[in-house]
mmCIF file of C-alpha atoms in Angstrom:
data_model
loop_
_atom_site.group_PDB
_atom_site.id
_atom_site.type_symbol
_atom_site.label_atom_id
_atom_site.label_comp_id
_atom_site.label_asym_id
_atom_site.label_seq_id
_atom_site.Cartn_x
_atom_site.Cartn_y
_atom_site.Cartn_z
ATOM 1 C CA MET B 1 75.734 92.933 103.688
ATOM 2 C CA LYS B 2 72.869 94.650 105.476
ATOM 3 C CA ASN B 3 73.131 97.649 103.160
ATOM 4 C CA LEU B 4 72.679 95.544 100.028
ATOM 5 C CA VAL B 5 69.936 96.974 97.794
ATOM 6 C CA GLN B 6 69.991 94.624 94.791
ATOM 7 C CA LEU B 7 70.530 90.858 94.684
ATOM 8 C CA LYS B 8 70.139 89.064 91.339
ATOM 9 C CA MET B 9 70.637 85.295 91.355
ATOM 10 C CA ASN B 10 68.726 84.389 88.185
ATOM 11 C CA GLY B 11 70.853 82.413 85.758
ATOM 12 C CA CYS B 12 72.971 80.828 88.501
ATOM 13 C CA ALA B 13 72.418 77.248 87.338
ATOM 14 C CA SER B 14 74.728 75.709 89.962
ATOM 15 C CA LEU B 15 73.049 77.427 92.876
ATOM 16 C CA THR B 16 71.085 74.781 94.783
ATOM 17 C CA ARG B 17 70.316 76.650 97.971
ATOM 18 C CA MET B 18 69.267 80.200 98.776
ATOM 19 C CA PRO B 19 71.556 82.328 100.969
ATOM 20 C CA GLY B 20 70.954 81.571 104.619
ATOM 21 C CA GLU B 21 69.142 84.176 106.697
ATOM 22 C CA ILE B 22 68.308 86.291 103.671
ATOM 23 C CA LYS B 23 65.701 87.951 105.846
ATOM 24 C CA GLN B 24 68.521 89.957 107.446
ATOM 25 C CA LEU B 25 68.978 91.921 104.195
ATOM 26 C CA THR B 26 66.261 94.332 105.182
ATOM 27 C CA ASN B 27 67.363 97.048 102.747
ATOM 28 C CA LEU B 28 66.812 94.870 99.686
ATOM 29 C CA GLU B 29 64.714 96.575 97.014
ATOM 30 C CA VAL B 30 65.424 94.207 94.101
ATOM 31 C CA LEU B 31 65.524 90.412 94.494
ATOM 32 C CA TRP B 32 65.704 88.267 91.355
ATOM 33 C CA GLY B 33 66.154 84.531 90.966
ATOM 34 C CA TYR B 34 64.718 83.686 94.379
ATOM 35 C CA ASP B 35 63.682 80.024 94.625
ATOM 36 C CA ALA B 36 60.211 79.274 95.966
ATOM 37 C CA VAL B 37 61.677 75.938 97.010
ATOM 38 C CA ASP B 38 65.426 75.458 96.907
ATOM 39 C CA GLY B 39 67.223 72.421 95.513
ATOM 40 C CA LEU B 40 67.212 70.739 98.931
ATOM 41 C CA GLY B 41 63.423 70.910 99.273
ATOM 42 C CA ASN B 42 63.322 73.864 101.673
ATOM 43 C CA VAL B 43 60.321 76.179 101.237
ATOM 44 C CA MET B 44 61.825 79.671 101.146
ATOM 45 C CA LEU B 45 58.806 81.931 100.758
ATOM 46 C CA PRO B 46 58.265 82.876 104.435
ATOM 47 C CA GLU B 47 61.736 84.493 104.471
ATOM 48 C CA LEU B 48 60.427 87.257 102.201
ATOM 49 C CA GLN B 49 58.186 88.762 104.852
ATOM 50 C CA ALA B 50 61.155 90.449 106.539
ATOM 51 C CA LEU B 51 62.106 92.343 103.348
ATOM 52 C CA THR B 52 59.858 95.310 103.940
ATOM 53 C CA ASN B 53 61.587 97.535 101.346
ATOM 54 C CA LEU B 54 61.185 95.058 98.516
ATOM 55 C CA GLU B 55 59.991 96.618 95.252
ATOM 56 C CA SER B 56 61.056 94.183 92.514
ATOM 57 C CA LEU B 57 60.666 90.424 93.040
ATOM 58 C CA HIS B 58 61.437 87.487 90.744
ATOM 59 C CA ILE B 59 60.335 84.104 92.161
ATOM 60 C CA GLN B 60 61.499 81.041 90.243
ATOM 61 C CA HIS B 61 61.137 77.263 90.483
ATOM 62 C CA LEU B 62 57.507 77.533 91.494
ATOM 63 C CA GLU B 63 57.005 74.079 89.967
ATOM 64 C CA ARG B 64 58.814 72.608 92.989
ATOM 65 C CA LEU B 65 55.787 73.371 95.147
ATOM 66 C CA ILE B 66 54.130 70.349 93.522
ATOM 67 C CA SER B 67 56.736 68.043 95.027
ATOM 68 C CA VAL B 68 56.426 69.728 98.402
ATOM 69 C CA GLU B 69 52.665 69.311 98.313
ATOM 70 C CA ALA B 70 53.017 65.653 97.303
ATOM 71 C CA GLU B 71 55.194 65.098 100.369
ATOM 72 C CA GLU B 72 52.462 66.757 102.461
ATOM 73 C CA LYS B 73 54.805 69.378 103.851
ATOM 74 C CA ASP B 74 53.090 72.338 105.462
ATOM 75 C CA ILE B 75 53.393 75.627 103.547
ATOM 76 C CA THR B 76 52.239 78.462 105.767
ATOM 77 C CA PRO B 77 51.229 81.118 105.236
ATOM 78 C CA PRO B 78 50.126 80.735 101.589
ATOM 79 C CA THR B 79 50.640 84.485 101.155
ATOM 80 C CA SER B 80 54.383 85.091 101.031
ATOM 81 C CA LEU B 81 54.374 88.856 101.630
ATOM 82 C CA LEU B 82 52.976 91.157 104.271
ATOM 83 C CA LYS B 83 50.137 93.467 103.355
ATOM 84 C CA SER B 84 52.419 96.509 103.635
ATOM 85 C CA GLN B 85 54.889 95.136 101.045
ATOM 86 C CA LEU B 86 53.825 96.825 97.804
ATOM 87 C CA LEU B 87 55.685 95.722 94.686
ATOM 88 C CA ASN B 88 56.482 97.725 91.561
ATOM 89 C CA GLU B 89 57.658 94.679 89.602
ATOM 90 C CA LEU B 90 56.754 90.991 89.888
ATOM 91 C CA ILE B 91 58.075 88.014 87.887
ATOM 92 C CA LEU B 92 56.636 84.544 88.485
ATOM 93 C CA HIS B 93 58.617 81.761 86.804
ATOM 94 C CA TRP B 94 58.029 78.017 86.465
ATOM 95 C CA GLU B 95 60.543 75.622 84.886
ATOM 96 C CA TRP B 96 58.826 72.441 83.828
ATOM 97 C CA TRP B 97 60.142 69.068 82.779
ATOM 98 C CA ASN B 98 58.107 67.232 80.154
ATOM 99 C CA ASP B 99 56.764 64.693 82.651
ATOM 100 C CA MET B 100 55.574 67.473 84.960
ATOM 101 C CA THR B 101 53.469 69.547 82.578
ATOM 102 C CA THR B 102 50.548 67.124 82.737
ATOM 103 C CA LYS B 103 50.142 67.796 86.443
ATOM 104 C CA GLY B 104 49.243 71.453 86.024
ATOM 105 C CA THR B 105 49.499 73.890 88.905
ATOM 106 C CA SER B 106 49.298 72.779 92.539
ATOM 107 C CA LYS B 107 46.754 74.056 95.025
ATOM 108 C CA SER B 108 49.482 75.685 97.100
ATOM 109 C CA THR B 109 50.737 77.555 94.023
ATOM 110 C CA GLU B 110 47.283 78.894 93.279
ATOM 111 C CA GLN B 111 46.918 80.009 96.912
ATOM 112 C CA LEU B 112 50.261 81.776 96.732
ATOM 113 C CA ILE B 113 49.386 83.616 93.527
ATOM 114 C CA GLU B 114 45.943 84.676 94.700
ATOM 115 C CA GLY B 115 47.442 85.810 97.990
ATOM 116 C CA LEU B 116 49.732 88.243 96.175
ATOM 117 C CA LYS B 117 46.765 90.383 95.155
ATOM 118 C CA ARG B 118 47.062 92.647 98.190
ATOM 119 C CA ASN B 119 50.687 93.474 97.298
ATOM 120 C CA LEU B 120 50.018 94.677 93.761
ATOM 121 C CA ARG B 121 48.278 98.037 94.086
ATOM 122 C CA GLU B 122 51.469 99.843 92.946
ATOM 123 C CA LEU B 123 52.549 97.201 90.416
ATOM 124 C CA LYS B 124 53.873 98.592 87.123
ATOM 125 C CA VAL B 125 55.666 95.588 85.569
ATOM 126 C CA PHE B 126 54.308 92.028 85.582
ATOM 127 C CA ARG B 127 55.820 88.952 83.936
ATOM 128 C CA ILE B 128 54.551 85.402 84.248
ATOM 129 C CA ILE B 129 56.458 82.538 82.603
ATOM 130 C CA SER B 130 55.356 78.932 82.000
ATOM 131 C CA TYR B 131 52.247 79.062 84.189
ATOM 132 C CA MET B 132 50.505 75.708 83.656
ATOM 133 C CA SER B 133 47.023 76.390 84.955
ATOM 134 C CA ASN B 134 44.208 76.771 82.433
ATOM 135 C CA LYS B 135 43.012 79.906 84.237
ATOM 136 C CA LEU B 136 44.929 83.089 84.902
ATOM 137 C CA PRO B 137 45.020 84.641 88.390
ATOM 138 C CA SER B 138 41.724 86.307 89.221
ATOM 139 C CA TRP B 139 43.491 89.617 89.895
ATOM 140 C CA LEU B 140 44.689 89.662 86.278
ATOM 141 C CA MET B 141 41.121 89.184 85.090
ATOM 142 C CA ARG B 142 38.277 91.658 85.485
ATOM 143 C CA GLU B 143 36.696 91.824 88.928
ATOM 144 C CA GLY B 144 33.504 93.866 88.906
ATOM 145 C CA SER B 145 33.925 97.101 86.921
ATOM 146 C CA VAL B 146 37.356 98.120 88.232
ATOM 147 C CA PRO B 147 40.607 96.391 87.226
ATOM 148 C CA VAL B 148 42.884 95.450 90.109
ATOM 149 C CA LEU B 149 46.132 96.472 88.390
ATOM 150 C CA ASN B 150 45.373 100.037 87.403
ATOM 151 C CA LYS B 151 49.015 101.176 87.410
ATOM 152 C CA LEU B 152 50.470 98.445 85.192
ATOM 153 C CA THR B 153 52.590 99.709 82.293
ATOM 154 C CA THR B 154 54.246 96.458 81.132
ATOM 155 C CA VAL B 155 52.854 92.918 80.870
ATOM 156 C CA HIS B 156 54.694 89.839 79.568
ATOM 157 C CA LEU B 157 52.762 86.556 79.495
ATOM 158 C CA VAL B 158 55.079 83.814 78.219
ATOM 159 C CA ASN B 159 54.453 80.126 77.553
ATOM 160 C CA LEU B 160 51.006 79.885 79.131
ATOM 161 C CA ARG B 161 50.080 76.946 76.970
ATOM 162 C CA ARG B 162 47.008 75.805 78.881
ATOM 163 C CA CYS B 163 45.260 79.147 79.248
ATOM 164 C CA GLU B 164 42.089 79.212 77.175
ATOM 165 C CA ARG B 165 41.453 82.960 77.358
ATOM 166 C CA LEU B 166 43.456 86.137 77.124
ATOM 167 C CA PRO B 167 43.154 88.519 80.077
ATOM 168 C CA PRO B 168 41.193 91.787 79.545
ATOM 169 C CA LEU B 169 44.290 93.960 79.354
ATOM 170 C CA GLY B 170 42.401 96.636 77.436
ATOM 171 C CA LEU B 171 40.849 97.709 80.737
ATOM 172 C CA LEU B 172 44.221 98.787 82.127
ATOM 173 C CA PRO B 173 44.510 102.515 81.417
ATOM 174 C CA HIS B 174 48.297 102.963 81.605
ATOM 175 C CA LEU B 175 49.628 100.013 79.621
ATOM 176 C CA LEU B 176 52.574 100.881 77.384
ATOM 177 C CA MET B 177 53.955 97.454 76.456
ATOM 178 C CA VAL B 178 52.298 94.019 76.105
ATOM 179 C CA ALA B 179 53.975 90.777 74.976
ATOM 180 C CA ILE B 180 51.910 87.588 74.760
ATOM 181 C CA SER B 181 53.568 84.315 73.782
ATOM 182 C CA GLY B 182 52.784 80.621 73.779
ATOM 183 C CA PHE B 183 49.005 80.643 74.288
ATOM 184 C CA ASP B 184 48.468 77.389 72.413
ATOM 185 C CA SER B 185 44.728 77.197 73.032
ATOM 186 C CA VAL B 186 43.726 80.709 71.931
ATOM 187 C CA THR B 187 42.128 80.859 68.470
ATOM 188 C CA GLU B 188 40.708 84.379 68.500
ATOM 189 C CA ILE B 189 41.514 87.839 69.823
ATOM 190 C CA ASP B 190 38.251 89.420 70.929
ATOM 191 C CA ASP B 191 36.572 91.064 73.915
ATOM 192 C CA ASP B 192 38.393 88.722 76.265
ATOM 193 C CA PHE B 193 41.452 90.802 75.417
ATOM 194 C CA TYR B 194 39.901 94.260 75.076
ATOM 195 C CA GLY B 195 37.612 94.040 78.076
ATOM 196 C CA GLU B 196 33.927 93.805 77.314
ATOM 197 C CA GLY B 197 32.262 97.168 76.769
ATOM 198 C CA SER B 198 35.466 99.183 76.879
ATOM 199 C CA PRO B 199 35.111 102.250 74.579
ATOM 200 C CA SER B 200 38.844 103.040 74.381
ATOM 201 C CA PRO B 201 41.006 99.945 74.878
ATOM 202 C CA PHE B 202 44.784 100.315 74.700
ATOM 203 C CA ASP B 203 44.673 104.031 73.982
ATOM 204 C CA LYS B 204 48.194 104.517 75.439
ATOM 205 C CA LEU B 205 49.802 101.267 74.293
ATOM 206 C CA LEU B 206 53.109 101.710 72.445
ATOM 207 C CA ARG B 207 54.283 98.139 71.739
ATOM 208 C CA LEU B 208 52.265 94.954 71.250
ATOM 209 C CA THR B 209 53.656 91.478 70.475
ATOM 210 C CA PHE B 210 51.900 88.184 69.779
ATOM 211 C CA SER B 211 54.224 85.209 69.317
ATOM 212 C CA GLU B 212 54.043 81.423 69.238
ATOM 213 C CA MET B 213 50.261 81.391 68.781
ATOM 214 C CA PRO B 214 49.836 78.222 66.681
ATOM 215 C CA ARG B 215 46.017 78.217 66.685
ATOM 216 C CA LEU B 216 45.324 81.932 66.390
ATOM 217 C CA GLU B 217 43.106 82.447 63.337
ATOM 218 C CA LYS B 218 41.168 85.639 63.844
ATOM 219 C CA TRP B 219 41.646 89.106 65.328
ATOM 220 C CA ASP B 220 38.331 90.902 65.774
ATOM 221 C CA PRO B 221 37.617 94.527 66.745
ATOM 222 C CA PRO B 222 35.946 95.259 70.095
ATOM 223 C CA SER B 223 32.243 94.477 70.158
ATOM 224 C CA TYR B 224 31.685 98.008 71.501
ATOM 225 C CA PHE B 225 32.245 99.338 67.992
ATOM 226 C CA GLN B 226 30.100 96.641 66.415
ATOM 227 C CA ASN B 227 27.267 97.412 68.831
ATOM 228 C CA ASN B 228 27.625 101.167 68.320
ATOM 229 C CA PRO B 229 27.818 101.678 64.523
ATOM 230 C CA GLU B 230 28.054 105.435 64.931
ATOM 231 C CA LYS B 231 31.436 104.852 66.603
ATOM 232 C CA SER B 232 32.763 102.565 63.847
ATOM 233 C CA GLY B 233 34.977 105.300 62.403
ATOM 234 C CA GLU B 234 36.869 105.683 65.651
ATOM 235 C CA SER B 235 40.121 103.881 66.218
ATOM 236 C CA TYR B 236 41.972 102.271 69.078
ATOM 237 C CA PHE B 237 45.642 101.534 69.605
ATOM 238 C CA ASN B 238 45.937 105.257 68.933
ATOM 239 C CA GLN B 239 49.493 105.571 70.246
ATOM 240 C CA LEU B 240 50.817 102.233 68.965
ATOM 241 C CA GLU B 241 54.383 102.424 67.648
ATOM 242 C CA GLU B 242 55.210 98.752 67.080
ATOM 243 C CA LEU B 243 53.116 95.649 66.356
ATOM 244 C CA THR B 244 55.008 92.336 66.147
ATOM 245 C CA LEU B 245 53.569 88.995 64.985
ATOM 246 C CA ILE B 246 55.880 85.986 65.401
ATOM 247 C CA GLN B 247 54.975 82.416 64.501
ATOM 248 C CA CYS B 248 51.246 82.918 64.016
ATOM 249 C CA PRO B 249 50.855 80.500 61.074
ATOM 250 C CA LYS B 250 47.051 80.302 61.002
ATOM 251 C CA LEU B 251 46.209 83.990 61.300
ATOM 252 C CA ARG B 252 43.841 84.741 58.413
ATOM 253 C CA GLU B 253 41.537 87.529 59.561
ATOM 254 C CA LEU B 254 42.756 90.762 61.058
ATOM 255 C CA HIS B 255 39.845 93.179 61.367
ATOM 256 C CA VAL B 256 41.633 95.793 63.425
ATOM 257 C CA PRO B 257 41.634 99.254 61.832
ATOM 258 C CA ILE B 258 44.727 101.078 63.010
ATOM 259 C CA PHE B 259 44.573 104.648 61.774
ATOM 260 C CA VAL B 260 47.169 107.025 63.091
ATOM 261 C CA SER B 261 48.351 110.556 62.413
ATOM 262 C CA ASP B 262 50.514 111.646 59.501
ATOM 263 C CA TYR B 263 53.408 111.915 61.938
ATOM 264 C CA SER B 264 53.169 108.300 63.073
ATOM 265 C CA GLN B 265 56.111 105.900 62.791
ATOM 266 C CA LEU B 266 54.106 102.724 63.410
ATOM 267 C CA LYS B 267 56.138 99.608 62.590
ATOM 268 C CA LEU B 268 54.713 96.155 61.787
ATOM 269 C CA LYS B 269 57.104 93.213 62.264
ATOM 270 C CA LEU B 270 56.234 89.838 60.753
ATOM 271 C CA TRP B 271 58.704 87.186 61.860
ATOM 272 C CA LEU B 272 59.120 83.532 60.946
ATOM 273 C CA SER B 273 56.226 81.427 59.682
ATOM 274 C CA ASN B 274 53.448 83.963 59.300
ATOM 275 C CA GLU B 275 51.524 82.346 56.473
ATOM 276 C CA MET B 276 49.468 85.508 56.169
ATOM 277 C CA LEU B 277 52.269 86.659 53.856
ATOM 278 C CA MET B 278 51.937 83.779 51.450
ATOM 279 C CA PRO B 279 50.350 84.622 48.086
ATOM 280 C CA THR B 280 48.166 81.512 48.358
ATOM 281 C CA SER B 281 46.752 82.516 51.742
ATOM 282 C CA LYS B 282 43.257 83.884 52.233
ATOM 283 C CA PHE B 283 44.493 86.876 54.194
ATOM 284 C CA ASN B 284 43.081 90.012 52.574
ATOM 285 C CA ASP B 285 42.951 92.499 55.428
ATOM 286 C CA TRP B 286 45.980 94.629 54.592
ATOM 287 C CA GLY B 287 43.564 97.518 54.071
ATOM 288 C CA SER B 288 42.857 97.535 57.805
ATOM 289 C CA LEU B 289 46.522 98.331 58.463
ATOM 290 C CA GLN B 290 46.558 101.837 57.026
ATOM 291 C CA GLY B 291 48.498 103.114 60.012
ATOM 292 C CA ILE B 292 51.602 101.091 59.122
ATOM 293 C CA ARG B 293 54.577 103.240 58.137
ATOM 294 C CA LYS B 294 57.334 100.606 58.441
ATOM 295 C CA LEU B 295 57.047 96.933 57.530
ATOM 296 C CA GLN B 296 59.699 94.408 58.547
ATOM 297 C CA ILE B 297 59.511 90.809 57.273
ATOM 298 C CA PHE B 298 62.002 88.477 58.939
ATOM 299 C CA GLY B 299 62.718 84.796 58.419
ATOM 300 C CA CYS B 300 59.585 83.904 56.421
ATOM 301 C CA GLN B 301 61.211 80.972 54.676
ATOM 302 C CA GLU B 302 58.375 80.141 52.257
ATOM 303 C CA LEU B 303 57.971 83.691 50.973
ATOM 304 C CA ARG B 304 58.709 83.836 47.213
ATOM 305 C CA SER B 305 57.152 87.234 46.436
ATOM 306 C CA LEU B 306 55.359 89.997 48.279
ATOM 307 C CA PRO B 307 51.554 89.722 48.329
ATOM 308 C CA ASP B 308 49.997 92.289 46.006
ATOM 309 C CA ASP B 309 47.623 93.357 48.771
ATOM 310 C CA ILE B 310 50.497 94.983 50.646
ATOM 311 C CA ARG B 311 50.028 97.883 48.243
ATOM 312 C CA GLU B 312 46.878 98.616 50.278
ATOM 313 C CA ILE B 313 49.166 100.098 52.939
ATOM 314 C CA HIS B 314 49.055 103.476 51.240
ATOM 315 C CA TYR B 315 51.560 105.362 53.375
ATOM 316 C CA LEU B 316 54.274 102.732 53.740
ATOM 317 C CA ARG B 317 57.578 104.585 54.083
ATOM 318 C CA ALA B 318 60.100 101.857 54.911
ATOM 319 C CA LEU B 319 60.269 98.190 53.938
ATOM 320 C CA ALA B 320 62.774 95.640 55.284
ATOM 321 C CA ILE B 321 62.976 92.014 54.131
ATOM 322 C CA ILE B 322 65.493 89.911 56.061
ATOM 323 C CA ASN B 323 66.508 86.233 55.830
ATOM 324 C CA CYS B 324 63.745 85.155 53.448
ATOM 325 C CA ASN B 325 65.654 82.422 51.640
ATOM 326 C CA LYS B 326 63.156 81.765 48.842
ATOM 327 C CA LEU B 327 62.322 85.353 47.906
ATOM 328 C CA GLU B 328 63.048 85.592 44.168
ATOM 329 C CA ALA B 329 61.900 89.045 43.057
ATOM 330 C CA LEU B 330 60.227 92.231 44.226
ATOM 331 C CA PRO B 331 56.970 93.305 42.543
ATOM 332 C CA ILE B 332 56.908 96.029 39.896
ATOM 333 C CA TRP B 333 54.205 97.923 41.782
ATOM 334 C CA LEU B 334 56.787 98.989 44.361
ATOM 335 C CA GLU B 335 58.009 101.501 41.747
ATOM 336 C CA GLN B 336 54.668 103.315 41.856
ATOM 337 C CA LYS B 337 54.524 103.362 45.643
ATOM 338 C CA LEU B 338 55.616 106.967 45.987
ATOM 339 C CA SER B 339 55.354 106.925 49.787
ATOM 340 C CA LEU B 340 58.209 104.379 49.970
ATOM 341 C CA GLU B 341 61.434 106.091 51.034
ATOM 342 C CA SER B 342 63.661 103.283 52.304
ATOM 343 C CA LEU B 343 64.228 99.692 51.243
ATOM 344 C CA TRP B 344 66.464 97.239 53.118
ATOM 345 C CA ILE B 345 67.020 93.715 51.835
ATOM 346 C CA SER B 346 69.366 91.349 53.678
ATOM 347 C CA GLY B 347 70.098 87.631 53.579
ATOM 348 C CA CYS B 348 67.873 86.747 50.609
ATOM 349 C CA PRO B 349 70.119 84.489 48.506
ATOM 350 C CA ALA B 350 67.513 83.710 45.820
ATOM 351 C CA LEU B 351 66.612 87.351 45.123
ATOM 352 C CA SER B 352 67.719 88.165 41.596
ATOM 353 C CA SER B 353 65.983 91.409 40.699
ATOM 354 C CA ILE B 354 64.780 94.733 42.023
ATOM 355 C CA PRO B 355 62.384 96.931 40.007
ATOM 356 C CA GLU B 356 64.430 99.310 37.845
ATOM 357 C CA GLY B 357 62.442 102.314 38.988
ATOM 358 C CA LEU B 358 63.702 101.863 42.551
ATOM 359 C CA LYS B 359 67.305 102.088 41.371
ATOM 360 C CA VAL B 360 66.953 105.571 39.919
ATOM 361 C CA GLU B 361 69.082 108.036 41.825
ATOM 362 C CA GLY B 362 66.977 110.069 44.202
ATOM 363 C CA ARG B 363 63.942 107.761 43.994
ATOM 364 C CA LEU B 364 64.633 106.295 47.439
ATOM 365 C CA ARG B 365 66.175 108.012 50.391
ATOM 366 C CA ASN B 366 67.941 104.781 51.300
ATOM 367 C CA LEU B 367 68.451 101.543 49.385
ATOM 368 C CA ILE B 368 70.398 98.821 51.200
ATOM 369 C CA VAL B 369 71.170 95.383 49.809
ATOM 370 C CA GLU B 370 73.420 92.958 51.664
ATOM 371 C CA ALA B 371 74.066 89.203 51.667
ATOM 372 C CA CYS B 372 72.109 88.805 48.428
ATOM 373 C CA PRO B 373 74.715 87.198 46.138
ATOM 374 C CA LYS B 374 72.596 87.393 42.974
ATOM 375 C CA LEU B 375 72.357 91.170 43.232
ATOM 376 C CA SER B 376 75.052 93.771 42.759
ATOM 377 C CA GLN B 377 76.503 95.451 45.844
ATOM 378 C CA GLU B 378 76.002 98.885 44.304
ATOM 379 C CA TYR B 379 73.015 99.467 46.587
ATOM 380 C CA MET B 380 74.985 99.519 49.842
ATOM 381 C CA THR B 381 74.675 102.747 51.837
ATOM 382 C CA ASP B 382 75.495 104.116 55.257
ATOM 383 C CA GLU B 383 74.891 101.431 57.906
ATOM 384 C CA ASP B 384 74.740 104.036 60.652
ATOM 385 C CA TYR B 385 71.660 105.514 59.027
ATOM 386 C CA LEU B 386 70.229 102.001 58.746
ATOM 387 C CA PHE B 387 70.677 101.484 62.493
ATOM 388 C CA LEU B 388 68.919 104.750 63.290
ATOM 389 C CA LEU B 389 66.074 104.009 60.903
ATOM 390 C CA TRP B 390 65.183 100.527 62.143
ATOM 391 C CA GLN B 391 66.392 100.506 65.725
ATOM 392 C CA GLY B 392 65.906 104.093 66.819
#
C-alpha cells in the first residue's frame, strides 16, 4: 500500500488501534481519523513525522492524552510534525465524556497544539472540535500586527464551551467561510472577532454561521467605525452571501449594517429558538439588515406571527417559513411589500390564512405551500424551481 494517497478512518467506531507501521505510507496526502492515542494507550503522534507529503490531517481522540499524562508516560517530541510538513487542512478533534470535561486540556495537548504553528503557513482549512481549554491556540489569535494564518479560507470552531473570547478572524484577508458553534461563555461579538483597528474586516467572507450561542446578547460593529465617524457610512461583510443564526435565544442587539449591491443574493437563515423573532422581544435592529434579499425562518416553535419590523428589510425578495408549528397567520403588510417575489411556507400546521393580495395571479413569481393542512393546496408550484431558488 505504499502508493496509497488517501486514508480516511474517521467514523470507524470499532477501530481500537491504528494500522501498524503507518509511517511506511510515505505517499499519503490525506489522513483522517488518526488517533492521537489509540484504544490500547499507545501514543501515535511520532509516526506522523515520516509522512512528508501529508497535506490534510484529522487527529482525533486528543482527550486521551490526559490519561497518558496521568500515567506519566513520556510524549516526545511535543511537536508531532517536522518543520517541512506544511498542511493545507487541519482538523483537531476531542471526544469528551461528561466526567472528563471538568479536567480541561492537558499540558501535553497544549504543547502539541502550539507546536503545530510551524506547519500552518500554507493552511487553508482549519476545524477544531470540542477543545476544552478556556484559551484558543496563540497562533489563532493575533500575534503582533501580522496574523499567522494568512492563507486560511475556511474556519470551523465547534463546541468550544470554555473559550471566553472569539478569535480575531477579521484579520485574515482570505476567509470565505466561518462557522462558530457552542461558545457558551461569549456574550458579545465585538473587536475580539473583527480584530482591533481593522478597517476592512471580512471583506471577502461569503458564509458566516453562529450557532448554539446561549449567552450571546449583542453584536456590535467594529470600534474602528465608531472611532472614525467619517467612515460610519462604509460597510463590511461586503461579499457576504449567507448569514445563519441557530439557537441564539438571547440575541437582542444586532448593530451590524450590511449594505450590499442591487445584484446581491444575501440570505439570512434564522433556525430554531431565535427569540429575536418573537413579537414580545426587544429586538428592533431589522433596519440594520438592509442587505438581506432572502429570509429563511426554520423551526422557531414559538413564532405565532412575523414581527412587523421585518418590513424594514426593504428589498426582501424571497421569504421561507418552515416547521414553525404555532404560526397562525401572515401579516397584511406583506401585500404591500412589492420587492417580495417568492414565498415558501412548509410544515406550519396552525397557519390558516395568507393575505389575499399575495394570491393574485402574477403578484408573486412563486408561491409554495406544503404540509399546511389548514390551507388549500392550490399554491403548490414547481419544486425544481424551489430547489434552485433556495439551494442554488
